[in-house]
Amino acid sequence: MLGALIIVFREVFEAGLVVGILLAATKLVSGSRWWIAGGVAGGVAGSVLLAFFAGAVSRWADGFGQELFDAGVLAVAVVMLIWHNLWMAHHGRELAAHLMKAGSEVEDGSRPLAALAIVVGVAVLREGAEVALFMYGIVLAGGESWTSLALGSVAGLALGACVSALTYFGLVKIPMRHLFSVTTLLITFLAAAMASQSAAFLEKAGKVSWLSATAWDTSWILDENSMLGRVMHTMIGYAQRPSELQVLVYLVTLLAVAALTFATARHAKTPQAAASR
Amino acid sequence: MLKWNKSILAAATATAILSTAAFASASDMTTYDVTIDGAQFTPSELKVKAGEPFRIKVTNKNKAPAEFESSDLDVEKLVPGTFDIVVNVRPQEPGKYEFFDDFRKNDVIGYIIAE
């Protein structure tokens, strides 16, 4: 039972963190919880489908369909995160003003919410297919251990939800006027992390051989598979043995998103932009 | 408003494409075979050439799915039941590296010896 719990928990851990961060980022935007829940539900449904067609997906692209699929959905998630950040940079001021005045939920937020629902879906989908296949294996094996393994898996899923809750409640303790700056920063790192992981999958698929040398090995300082290693992997994109390409993609994304967000925030401050809305 | 949203999306897409700019390449690598049958890998020790990229073809003879994984080699890939997959592995320094079925992490283990 403990084994099943650990396997499932490890897989849902990353998705749990992402969900927690995005819930906090969209706090006080009306309907955000529904969008995020929709993203989770979509991700779960997608996971089951993906597990079912795992063989077919694997056969694509000369046997590297899994890797290309991962690279693709991660790239989509990166675009959505950047979009959300820029939207927030543009509307952050009005949002803050509205919150000061009314203290109520903001209505106009559906566009980045759809983007974030997609990010949540991707986060769930990526690890969810593994959980689905693992649990399918348990069902297939049957026998005495069946109930105990199933219980362990469910407990693992519940713990993943706890990670979301802890992340969320930790973040919303931050005073409201700083919360959006903090979540924008977190999302910038999340985007860079996902972009570099997307690049890593292209390398694993053998589609990119450029800058493939290992940039460094820090596994002796922080093991990527340890608890802290996993947190850092998800939140800032820590990799213990990244390729040079991964490092480059990470830095380019980080700097580009930061620059775009900054420029958009400045643009939003001009009176014309406020009037044109 | 709509126009602004479109330009944001365009900027976001451009950033993502730029940052994952890819160059396709074909590869002629040595492929080593490993089979998962019951609760073990055959062979459980694989000798590979150090300093060269290589491929491992993993055949799962069980009905239950497996996940071929190695933290040492930075490899992680699902292997559906009665199915086979291939993974690319980066050049490795001489040494001994562990791989395992992540769904049965402590029981199903094998090693790669790079020489």
Coordinates of C-alpha atoms in Angstrom, one line a residue:
Chain A
M1 CA 0.0 0.0 0.0
L2 CA 2.8 2.4 0.9
G3 CA 4.5 1.7 -2.4
A4 CA 1.4 2.6 -4.4
L5 CA 0.9 5.7 -2.3
I6 CA 4.4 6.9 -2.9
I7 CA 4.3 6.2 -6.7
V8 CA 1.0 8.0 -7.1
F9 CA 1.9 10.8 -4.8
R10 CA 5.1 11.4 -6.7
E11 CA 3.3 11.6 -10.0
V12 CA 0.6 14.0 -8.8
F13 CA 2.9 16.2 -6.7
E14 CA 4.0 18.5 -9.6
A15 CA 0.5 18.9 -10.8
G16 CA -0.6 19.7 -7.3
L17 CA 2.0 22.5 -6.9
V18 CA 1.0 24.0 -10.3
V19 CA -2.7 23.9 -9.4
G20 CA -2.0 25.6 -6.0
I21 CA 0.0 28.4 -7.6
L22 CA -2.6 29.1 -10.3
L23 CA -5.4 29.1 -7.8
A24 CA -3.6 31.8 -5.9
A25 CA -2.8 33.7 -9.0
T26 CA -6.4 33.9 -9.9
K27 CA -7.8 34.5 -6.4
L28 CA -10.6 37.0 -6.5
V29 CA -11.3 36.6 -10.2
S30 CA -14.8 35.3 -10.4
G31 CA -15.2 31.8 -11.6
S32 CA -11.5 31.0 -11.5
R33 CA -12.0 27.9 -9.3
W34 CA -14.4 26.5 -11.8
W35 CA -11.9 27.0 -14.6
I36 CA -9.1 25.4 -12.7
A37 CA -11.4 22.5 -11.7
G38 CA -12.3 22.2 -15.3
G39 CA -8.7 22.0 -16.2
V40 CA -8.1 19.3 -13.7
A41 CA -11.2 17.3 -15.0
G42 CA -10.0 17.8 -18.6
G43 CA -6.5 16.6 -17.6
V44 CA -7.9 13.5 -15.8
A45 CA -10.1 12.6 -18.8
G46 CA -7.1 13.2 -21.1
S47 CA -4.9 11.0 -19.0
V48 CA -7.3 8.1 -19.2
L49 CA -7.5 8.5 -23.0
L50 CA -3.7 8.9 -23.3
A51 CA -3.1 5.8 -21.1
F52 CA -5.6 3.9 -23.4
F53 CA -3.8 5.0 -26.5
A54 CA -0.3 4.9 -25.0
G55 CA 0.9 2.3 -27.4
A56 CA -0.4 4.2 -30.5
V57 CA 1.1 7.4 -29.3
S58 CA 4.4 5.6 -28.6
R59 CA 4.5 4.4 -32.2
W60 CA 4.4 7.9 -33.7
A61 CA 7.5 9.6 -35.0
D62 CA 9.6 6.4 -35.3
G63 CA 8.8 5.4 -31.7
F64 CA 9.3 8.8 -30.1
G65 CA 5.7 9.9 -30.0
Q66 CA 5.5 10.1 -26.2
E67 CA 8.4 12.5 -26.1
L68 CA 7.1 14.7 -28.9
F69 CA 3.7 14.8 -27.3
D70 CA 5.2 15.9 -24.0
A71 CA 7.3 18.5 -25.7
G72 CA 4.2 19.8 -27.6
V73 CA 1.8 20.1 -24.6
L74 CA 4.6 21.7 -22.5
A75 CA 5.1 24.3 -25.3
V76 CA 1.4 25.0 -25.3
A77 CA 1.4 25.4 -21.6
V78 CA 4.4 27.9 -21.9
V79 CA 2.4 30.0 -24.4
M80 CA -0.6 30.0 -22.1
L81 CA 1.5 31.0 -19.0
I82 CA 3.1 33.9 -20.9
W83 CA -0.3 35.0 -22.2
H84 CA -1.6 35.0 -18.6
N85 CA 1.4 37.0 -17.3
L86 CA 1.0 39.6 -20.0
W87 CA -2.7 39.9 -19.5
M88 CA -2.1 40.4 -15.8
A89 CA 0.6 43.0 -16.5
H90 CA -1.8 44.9 -18.6
H91 CA -4.8 44.7 -16.3
G92 CA -3.1 44.4 -13.0
R93 CA -3.6 48.1 -12.1
E94 CA -7.4 48.0 -12.8
L95 CA -7.6 44.8 -10.9
A96 CA -5.8 46.2 -7.9
A97 CA -7.9 49.4 -8.0
H98 CA -11.1 47.4 -8.1
L99 CA -10.0 45.2 -5.2
M100 CA -9.1 48.2 -3.1
K101 CA -12.5 49.8 -3.8
A102 CA -14.9 46.9 -3.7
G103 CA -12.9 44.1 -2.2
S104 CA -15.1 41.8 -4.3
E105 CA -14.4 39.4 -7.1
V106 CA -13.5 40.8 -10.5
E107 CA -15.7 39.8 -13.4
D108 CA -13.6 40.3 -16.5
G109 CA -11.1 37.5 -16.2
S110 CA -12.3 34.7 -18.4
R111 CA -9.6 35.0 -21.1
P112 CA -6.5 34.2 -19.0
L113 CA -8.6 31.8 -17.0
A114 CA -9.1 29.7 -20.1
A115 CA -5.4 29.8 -20.7
L116 CA -4.7 28.7 -17.1
A117 CA -7.2 25.9 -17.3
I118 CA -5.2 24.6 -20.2
V119 CA -2.0 24.8 -18.2
V120 CA -3.6 22.9 -15.4
G121 CA -4.9 20.3 -17.9
V122 CA -1.4 19.9 -19.3
A123 CA 0.2 19.5 -15.8
V124 CA -2.4 16.9 -14.8
L125 CA -2.2 15.1 -18.2
R126 CA 1.6 14.7 -18.2
E127 CA 1.7 12.7 -15.0
G128 CA -1.9 11.5 -15.0
A129 CA -1.3 9.0 -17.8
E130 CA 1.3 7.3 -15.7
V131 CA -1.0 7.1 -12.7
A132 CA -3.8 5.7 -15.0
L133 CA -1.5 3.0 -16.4
F134 CA -0.1 2.2 -13.0
M135 CA -3.6 1.7 -11.6
Y136 CA -4.6 -0.3 -14.6
G137 CA -1.7 -2.6 -13.8
I138 CA -3.0 -3.0 -10.3
V139 CA -6.4 -4.0 -11.6
L140 CA -4.9 -6.3 -14.1
A141 CA -2.8 -8.1 -11.4
G142 CA -5.8 -8.6 -9.2
G143 CA -5.2 -10.9 -6.3
E144 CA -5.1 -10.2 -2.5
S145 CA -3.0 -7.0 -2.7
W146 CA -5.6 -5.4 -5.0
T147 CA -7.6 -3.4 -2.3
S148 CA -4.5 -2.4 -0.4
L149 CA -2.8 -1.1 -3.6
A150 CA -6.0 0.7 -4.7
L151 CA -6.3 2.3 -1.2
G152 CA -2.7 3.4 -1.4
S153 CA -3.3 5.0 -4.8
V154 CA -6.3 6.9 -3.6
A155 CA -4.4 8.1 -0.6
G156 CA -1.6 9.3 -2.9
L157 CA -4.2 11.2 -5.0
A158 CA -5.6 12.8 -1.8
L159 CA -2.1 13.8 -0.7
G160 CA -1.6 15.5 -4.1
A161 CA -4.7 17.6 -3.5
C162 CA -3.2 18.5 -0.1
V163 CA -0.1 19.9 -1.9
S164 CA -2.4 22.1 -3.9
A165 CA -4.2 23.3 -0.8
L166 CA -1.0 24.0 1.1
T167 CA 0.5 25.9 -1.8
Y168 CA -2.6 27.9 -2.2
F169 CA -3.1 28.8 1.5
G170 CA 0.6 29.5 1.8
L171 CA 0.5 32.0 -1.1
V172 CA -2.7 33.8 -0.2
K173 CA -1.2 34.7 3.2
I174 CA 0.8 37.2 1.2
P175 CA -0.8 40.7 1.4
M176 CA -3.1 41.4 -1.6
R177 CA -1.0 44.2 -3.1
H178 CA 2.0 41.9 -3.3
L179 CA 0.2 38.7 -4.2
F180 CA -0.1 39.3 -8.0
S181 CA 3.6 40.4 -8.2
V182 CA 4.6 37.2 -6.5
T183 CA 2.4 34.9 -8.6
T184 CA 3.5 36.7 -11.8
L185 CA 7.1 36.0 -10.7
L186 CA 6.2 32.3 -9.9
I187 CA 4.5 32.0 -13.3
T188 CA 7.5 33.4 -15.1
F189 CA 9.7 30.7 -13.5
L190 CA 7.1 28.1 -14.2
A191 CA 7.1 29.1 -17.9
A192 CA 10.9 28.9 -18.1
A193 CA 10.9 25.6 -16.3
M194 CA 8.3 24.1 -18.7
A195 CA 10.1 25.5 -21.8
S196 CA 13.4 23.9 -20.8
Q197 CA 11.6 20.6 -20.1
S198 CA 10.0 20.8 -23.5
A199 CA 13.4 21.2 -25.0
A200 CA 14.6 18.2 -23.0
F201 CA 11.9 16.1 -24.5
L202 CA 12.8 17.2 -28.0
E203 CA 16.4 16.0 -27.2
K204 CA 15.1 12.7 -25.9
A205 CA 13.1 12.2 -29.0
G206 CA 16.4 12.7 -31.0
K207 CA 14.9 15.6 -32.8
V208 CA 17.5 18.1 -31.5
S209 CA 21.2 17.3 -31.2
W210 CA 22.3 20.9 -30.9
L211 CA 24.0 21.8 -27.6
S212 CA 23.3 18.4 -26.3
A213 CA 26.3 18.2 -23.9
T214 CA 25.6 18.1 -20.2
A215 CA 26.0 21.6 -18.8
W216 CA 26.7 20.5 -15.2
D217 CA 26.0 17.7 -12.7
T218 CA 24.6 18.9 -9.4
S219 CA 23.0 15.6 -8.3
W220 CA 25.5 15.5 -5.4
I221 CA 24.1 18.8 -4.1
L222 CA 20.4 18.3 -4.7
D223 CA 18.9 15.1 -6.0
E224 CA 16.2 15.8 -8.5
N225 CA 14.1 12.9 -7.2
S226 CA 14.2 14.1 -3.6
M227 CA 11.3 16.0 -2.2
L228 CA 13.1 19.3 -2.3
G229 CA 14.5 18.4 -5.7
R230 CA 11.0 17.9 -7.1
V231 CA 9.7 21.2 -5.6
M232 CA 12.6 23.0 -7.2
H233 CA 12.2 21.1 -10.5
T234 CA 8.6 22.2 -10.8
M235 CA 8.8 25.7 -9.5
I236 CA 12.1 27.0 -10.9
G237 CA 13.0 24.2 -13.4
Y238 CA 15.8 22.7 -11.4
A239 CA 17.6 19.9 -13.4
Q240 CA 20.5 18.0 -11.9
R241 CA 22.1 17.2 -15.3
P242 CA 20.7 19.7 -17.8
S243 CA 21.9 19.9 -21.4
E244 CA 23.4 23.1 -22.6
L245 CA 20.3 23.6 -24.8
Q246 CA 18.0 23.2 -21.7
V247 CA 20.0 26.0 -19.9
L248 CA 19.9 28.2 -23.0
V249 CA 16.1 27.7 -23.5
Y250 CA 15.5 28.4 -19.8
L251 CA 17.4 31.6 -19.8
V252 CA 16.0 32.9 -23.0
T253 CA 12.4 32.2 -21.9
L254 CA 13.0 33.7 -18.4
L255 CA 14.5 36.9 -19.8
A256 CA 12.0 37.2 -22.7
V257 CA 9.0 36.7 -20.4
A258 CA 10.4 39.1 -17.8
A259 CA 11.1 41.8 -20.4
L260 CA 7.7 41.3 -22.1
T261 CA 5.9 41.5 -18.8
F262 CA 7.8 44.6 -17.8
A263 CA 7.2 46.3 -21.1
T264 CA 3.5 45.4 -21.0
A265 CA 3.1 46.8 -17.5
R266 CA 4.7 50.1 -18.5
H267 CA 2.5 50.3 -21.6
A268 CA -0.6 49.7 -19.4
K269 CA 0.3 52.7 -17.3
T270 CA -0.2 55.2 -20.2
P271 CA -3.5 57.1 -20.1
Q272 CA -4.3 56.0 -23.7
A273 CA -4.3 52.4 -22.8
A274 CA -6.6 53.0 -19.9
A275 CA -8.9 55.1 -22.0
S276 CA -9.1 52.6 -24.9
R277 CA -10.5 50.0 -22.7
Chain B
M1 CA -9.3 45.0 -26.2
L2 CA -9.6 42.1 -28.6
K3 CA -6.7 43.4 -30.7
W4 CA -4.6 43.8 -27.6
N5 CA -5.3 40.2 -26.5
K6 CA -4.3 39.0 -30.0
S7 CA -1.0 40.8 -29.9
I8 CA -0.3 39.4 -26.4
L9 CA -1.0 35.9 -27.7
A10 CA 1.2 36.5 -30.8
A11 CA 4.1 37.7 -28.5
A12 CA 3.6 34.7 -26.3
T13 CA 3.7 32.3 -29.2
A14 CA 6.8 34.0 -30.7
T15 CA 8.6 33.7 -27.4
A16 CA 7.8 30.0 -27.1
I17 CA 8.8 29.2 -30.6
L18 CA 12.0 31.1 -30.3
S19 CA 12.9 29.4 -27.1
T20 CA 12.3 25.9 -28.3
A21 CA 13.8 26.4 -31.8
A22 CA 14.6 22.9 -33.0
F23 CA 16.8 21.4 -35.6
A24 CA 15.9 17.9 -36.8
S25 CA 18.7 15.3 -37.0
A26 CA 18.8 11.7 -37.9
S27 CA 20.9 9.3 -35.9
D28 CA 22.7 6.0 -36.4
M29 CA 23.2 4.7 -32.9
T30 CA 23.9 1.3 -31.4
T31 CA 20.7 -0.2 -30.0
Y32 CA 20.8 -2.5 -27.0
D33 CA 17.9 -4.8 -26.1
V34 CA 16.4 -5.3 -22.7
T35 CA 13.3 -7.4 -21.9
I36 CA 11.0 -7.2 -18.9
D37 CA 9.5 -10.6 -18.2
G38 CA 7.8 -11.3 -14.9
A39 CA 9.7 -9.4 -12.3
Q40 CA 13.1 -9.1 -13.9
F41 CA 15.1 -7.5 -16.7
T42 CA 16.9 -9.7 -19.2
P43 CA 19.8 -9.1 -19.4
S44 CA 20.0 -7.5 -16.0
E45 CA 23.4 -6.1 -16.9
L46 CA 24.0 -4.4 -20.1
K47 CA 27.5 -3.4 -21.4
V48 CA 27.6 -0.3 -23.5
K49 CA 30.4 1.8 -25.0
A50 CA 31.2 4.8 -23.0
G51 CA 31.3 8.3 -24.5
E52 CA 28.8 7.5 -27.3
P53 CA 25.1 8.1 -27.4
F54 CA 23.1 4.9 -27.7
R55 CA 19.6 3.5 -27.7
I56 CA 17.9 1.0 -25.5
K57 CA 15.0 -1.0 -26.9
V58 CA 12.8 -2.2 -24.0
T59 CA 10.4 -5.0 -24.6
N60 CA 7.7 -5.6 -22.0
K61 CA 6.4 -9.2 -22.2
N62 CA 4.0 -8.8 -19.2
K63 CA 0.4 -7.7 -19.7
A64 CA 0.8 -5.1 -17.0
P65 CA 2.3 -1.7 -18.1
A66 CA 5.8 -0.7 -16.9
E67 CA 7.8 2.5 -16.7
F68 CA 11.4 2.1 -17.8
E69 CA 13.3 4.6 -15.8
S70 CA 16.8 5.6 -14.8
S71 CA 17.6 8.7 -12.8
D72 CA 21.3 8.1 -13.6
L73 CA 20.8 8.2 -17.3
D74 CA 17.9 10.7 -17.2
V75 CA 15.5 8.3 -18.9
E76 CA 11.8 7.8 -18.1
K77 CA 9.3 6.2 -20.5
L78 CA 6.1 4.3 -20.3
V79 CA 6.1 0.7 -21.7
P80 CA 2.5 -0.5 -22.2
G81 CA 1.8 -4.2 -21.6
T82 CA 3.2 -6.6 -24.3
F83 CA 4.8 -3.7 -26.1
D84 CA 8.2 -2.3 -26.9
I85 CA 9.7 1.2 -26.8
V86 CA 13.0 2.8 -27.6
V87 CA 14.8 5.4 -25.6
N88 CA 17.8 7.7 -26.5
V89 CA 20.6 7.9 -24.0
R90 CA 23.2 10.6 -23.9
P91 CA 26.9 9.7 -23.9
Q92 CA 28.0 8.4 -20.5
E93 CA 31.2 8.4 -18.6
P94 CA 32.6 4.9 -17.9
G95 CA 30.7 3.5 -14.8
K96 CA 27.8 1.6 -13.6
Y97 CA 24.3 3.0 -13.9
E98 CA 21.0 1.7 -12.5
F99 CA 17.7 1.4 -14.3
F100 CA 14.4 0.1 -13.0
D101 CA 10.7 -0.4 -13.6
D102 CA 9.3 2.7 -11.8
F103 CA 6.0 0.9 -11.1
R104 CA 8.0 -1.8 -9.1
K105 CA 11.0 0.4 -8.3
N106 CA 12.6 -1.8 -5.6
D107 CA 12.0 -5.1 -7.2
V108 CA 12.8 -4.8 -10.9
I109 CA 16.3 -3.4 -11.3
G110 CA 19.0 -3.7 -13.9
Y111 CA 22.4 -2.1 -14.6
I112 CA 24.2 -0.5 -17.5
I113 CA 28.0 -0.7 -17.5
A114 CA 29.6 1.8 -19.7
E115 CA 33.2 0.9 -20.7

